[in-house]
Structure formats: structure tokens, C-alpha cells
PDB file of C-alpha atoms in Angstrom:
ATOM      1  CA  UNK A   1      14.643  -3.508   3.549  1.00 42.00           C
ATOM      2  CA  UNK A   2      13.378  -1.726   6.660  1.00 44.00           C
ATOM      3  CA  UNK A   3      15.585  -0.016   9.242  1.00 62.00           C
ATOM      4  CA  UNK A   4      15.293  -2.216  12.346  1.00 69.00           C
ATOM      5  CA  UNK A   5      16.361   0.647  14.605  1.00 80.00           C
ATOM      6  CA  UNK A   6      13.283   2.696  13.701  1.00 88.00           C
ATOM      7  CA  UNK A   7      10.188   1.623  15.697  1.00 94.00           C
ATOM      8  CA  UNK A   8       7.013   0.906  13.745  1.00 95.00           C
ATOM      9  CA  UNK A   9       4.451   3.692  13.916  1.00 96.00           C
ATOM     10  CA  UNK A  10       0.816   3.053  14.787  1.00 97.00           C
ATOM     11  CA  UNK A  11      -1.258   2.657  11.607  1.00 97.00           C
ATOM     12  CA  UNK A  12      -4.292   4.893  11.921  1.00 97.00           C
ATOM     13  CA  UNK A  13      -5.973   4.407   8.523  1.00 97.00           C
ATOM     14  CA  UNK A  14      -5.514   2.244   5.416  1.00 98.00           C
ATOM     15  CA  UNK A  15      -7.220   2.354   2.045  1.00 97.00           C
ATOM     16  CA  UNK A  16      -6.829   0.859  -1.388  1.00 97.00           C
ATOM     17  CA  UNK A  17      -8.542   1.500  -4.676  1.00 95.00           C
ATOM     18  CA  UNK A  18      -8.212   0.516  -8.319  1.00 92.00           C
ATOM     19  CA  UNK A  19      -8.430   3.400 -10.797  1.00 85.00           C
ATOM     20  CA  UNK A  20     -10.401   2.251 -13.844  1.00 79.00           C
ATOM     21  CA  UNK A  21     -11.404   5.754 -14.861  1.00 76.00           C
ATOM     22  CA  UNK A  22     -11.298   6.200 -18.657  1.00 73.00           C
ATOM     23  CA  UNK A  23      -8.662   8.537 -19.945  1.00 72.00           C
ATOM     24  CA  UNK A  24      -6.475   9.427 -22.879  1.00 73.00           C
ATOM     25  CA  UNK A  25      -4.364   6.736 -24.584  1.00 71.00           C
ATOM     26  CA  UNK A  26      -6.124   3.867 -22.811  1.00 70.00           C
ATOM     27  CA  UNK A  27      -4.101   4.362 -19.664  1.00 69.00           C
ATOM     28  CA  UNK A  28      -3.553   1.154 -17.705  1.00 76.00           C
ATOM     29  CA  UNK A  29      -5.522   0.128 -14.634  1.00 84.00           C
ATOM     30  CA  UNK A  30      -3.638   1.187 -11.508  1.00 90.00           C
ATOM     31  CA  UNK A  31      -3.844   0.061  -7.842  1.00 95.00           C
ATOM     32  CA  UNK A  32      -3.325   2.737  -5.192  1.00 95.00           C
ATOM     33  CA  UNK A  33      -2.596   2.004  -1.523  1.00 97.00           C
ATOM     34  CA  UNK A  34      -2.490   4.736   1.167  1.00 96.00           C
ATOM     35  CA  UNK A  35      -1.449   4.210   4.781  1.00 97.00           C
ATOM     36  CA  UNK A  36      -1.692   6.930   7.419  1.00 96.00           C
ATOM     37  CA  UNK A  37       0.495   6.572  10.506  1.00 96.00           C
ATOM     38  CA  UNK A  38       0.831   8.340  13.850  1.00 95.00           C
ATOM     39  CA  UNK A  39       4.270   9.724  13.082  1.00 92.00           C
ATOM     40  CA  UNK A  40       5.595  12.975  11.627  1.00 90.00           C
ATOM     41  CA  UNK A  41       8.134  11.526   9.223  1.00 89.00           C
ATOM     42  CA  UNK A  42       7.763  10.107   5.724  1.00 89.00           C
ATOM     43  CA  UNK A  43       7.272   6.387   5.243  1.00 95.00           C
ATOM     44  CA  UNK A  44       7.290   4.160   2.183  1.00 96.00           C
ATOM     45  CA  UNK A  45       5.672   0.884   1.118  1.00 97.00           C
ATOM     46  CA  UNK A  46       7.644  -1.741  -0.780  1.00 97.00           C
ATOM     47  CA  UNK A  47       6.373  -5.058  -2.136  1.00 96.00           C
ATOM     48  CA  UNK A  48       7.430  -8.236  -0.335  1.00 96.00           C
ATOM     49  CA  UNK A  49       7.477 -11.705  -1.878  1.00 93.00           C
ATOM     50  CA  UNK A  50       4.449 -13.780  -0.837  1.00 89.00           C
ATOM     51  CA  UNK A  51       3.269 -17.334  -1.401  1.00 92.00           C
ATOM     52  CA  UNK A  52      -0.334 -16.399  -0.594  1.00 94.00           C
ATOM     53  CA  UNK A  53      -2.528 -16.360  -3.698  1.00 94.00           C
ATOM     54  CA  UNK A  54      -4.371 -13.070  -4.183  1.00 95.00           C
ATOM     55  CA  UNK A  55      -2.464 -11.309  -1.391  1.00 96.00           C
ATOM     56  CA  UNK A  56      -0.167  -8.299  -1.887  1.00 96.00           C
ATOM     57  CA  UNK A  57       2.288  -7.853   1.011  1.00 97.00           C
ATOM     58  CA  UNK A  58       3.790  -4.417   1.492  1.00 98.00           C
ATOM     59  CA  UNK A  59       6.573  -3.549   3.902  1.00 97.00           C
ATOM     60  CA  UNK A  60       6.325  -0.240   5.775  1.00 97.00           C
ATOM     61  CA  UNK A  61       9.687   1.446   6.339  1.00 95.00           C
ATOM     62  CA  UNK A  62      10.999   5.001   6.967  1.00 94.00           C
ATOM     63  CA  UNK A  63      11.840   7.256   4.065  1.00 91.00           C
ATOM     64  CA  UNK A  64      10.438   7.780   0.621  1.00 88.00           C
ATOM     65  CA  UNK A  65       8.704  10.692  -1.091  1.00 86.00           C
ATOM     66  CA  UNK A  66       5.429  10.474   0.804  1.00 81.00           C
ATOM     67  CA  UNK A  67       3.873  13.303   2.800  1.00 89.00           C
ATOM     68  CA  UNK A  68       4.797  13.175   6.479  1.00 92.00           C
ATOM     69  CA  UNK A  69       2.625  10.709   8.375  1.00 93.00           C
ATOM     70  CA  UNK A  70       1.741   8.711   5.274  1.00 94.00           C
ATOM     71  CA  UNK A  71       3.016   5.954   3.017  1.00 96.00           C
ATOM     72  CA  UNK A  72       1.798   5.233  -0.480  1.00 95.00           C
ATOM     73  CA  UNK A  73       2.171   2.535  -3.143  1.00 96.00           C
ATOM     74  CA  UNK A  74       1.047   2.234  -6.755  1.00 95.00           C
ATOM     75  CA  UNK A  75       0.993  -0.793  -9.009  1.00 93.00           C
ATOM     76  CA  UNK A  76       0.138  -0.944 -12.708  1.00 88.00           C
ATOM     77  CA  UNK A  77       0.577  -4.645 -13.383  1.00 73.00           C
ATOM     78  CA  UNK A  78      -2.073  -7.323 -13.229  1.00 74.00           C
ATOM     79  CA  UNK A  79      -3.401  -9.346 -11.581  1.00 81.00           C
ATOM     80  CA  UNK A  80      -4.821  -7.108  -8.911  1.00 88.00           C
ATOM     81  CA  UNK A  81      -4.778  -8.493  -5.353  1.00 94.00           C
ATOM     82  CA  UNK A  82      -7.876  -9.527  -3.427  1.00 95.00           C
ATOM     83  CA  UNK A  83      -6.251  -8.525  -0.077  1.00 97.00           C
ATOM     84  CA  UNK A  84      -3.350  -6.356   1.006  1.00 98.00           C
ATOM     85  CA  UNK A  85      -1.284  -6.918   4.126  1.00 98.00           C
ATOM     86  CA  UNK A  86       0.946  -4.136   5.533  1.00 98.00           C
ATOM     87  CA  UNK A  87       4.031  -5.338   7.393  1.00 98.00           C
ATOM     88  CA  UNK A  88       6.575  -3.565   9.574  1.00 97.00           C
ATOM     89  CA  UNK A  89       9.713  -5.439  10.688  1.00 95.00           C
ATOM     90  CA  UNK A  90       8.138  -8.644   9.392  1.00 94.00           C
ATOM     91  CA  UNK A  91       4.958  -8.386  11.466  1.00 96.00           C
ATOM     92  CA  UNK A  92       1.527  -7.635   9.946  1.00 97.00           C
ATOM     93  CA  UNK A  93       0.334  -4.285  11.289  1.00 98.00           C
ATOM     94  CA  UNK A  94      -2.716  -3.729   9.022  1.00 98.00           C
ATOM     95  CA  UNK A  95      -4.825  -5.503   6.473  1.00 98.00           C
ATOM     96  CA  UNK A  96      -7.034  -4.252   3.642  1.00 97.00           C
ATOM     97  CA  UNK A  97      -9.779  -6.639   2.587  1.00 96.00           C
ATOM     98  CA  UNK A  98     -11.959  -4.237   0.643  1.00 94.00           C
ATOM     99  CA  UNK A  99     -10.339  -2.733  -2.425  1.00 94.00           C
ATOM    100  CA  UNK A 100     -12.580  -0.106  -3.986  1.00 91.00           C
ATOM    101  CA  UNK A 101     -12.870   0.201  -7.778  1.00 89.00           C
ATOM    102  CA  UNK A 102     -13.309   3.715  -9.176  1.00 83.00           C
ATOM    103  CA  UNK A 103     -14.949   3.944 -12.622  1.00 78.00           C
TER     104      UNK A 103
END
């Protein structure tokens, strides 16, 4: 749950990609999401329940292990989303409609 006392930062860049690179032990396919923000603290992305088919909703909140000014999320399970929406305090602040696949 996000800290309502912390204002949402401006989102400056978003990207998402699916890693399908072959590797040892048939490693699973993994989705990576990266958000850059105009703030010098660490942020985190957490999944939020959604009724929208094919949409992954992620909540942006302060904290987490990310590098300052960024937030990251990884997901191993299928199905992979067709679109990603980033929220802060319940409002959509960014959307990713092109998810790149890396082979």
C-alpha cells in the first residue's frame, strides 16, 4: 500500500520487456518493467488487482531496493500482459502499450 503523505513523482520514462533469451536449465520467461522518476529516492512497483483482461496494474510507492530515481518489477508467471498501467495513489500516471520481447 502506498504512503499517501508522499507526493507522486513525475514519471520520466517507462519500459517493459520479456526476456526469452535461452539459458541454462530452461529458465522461465520473465517480464521486466522499469520506471524512471524525477526524484532522488528509491521507489517500488507492486501488483494491484485488476478486472481488465490483458492489463497488469502496478502501484508506484516509495521504498524498495531500486536505484534512486527508479522503480522496477519482475514477473515470472504467465500469462504475460498486453498492456501495463502504472498507478500512484490510485491514479494512472503512465502506461506501457509496447512490451518488447528479447530473444
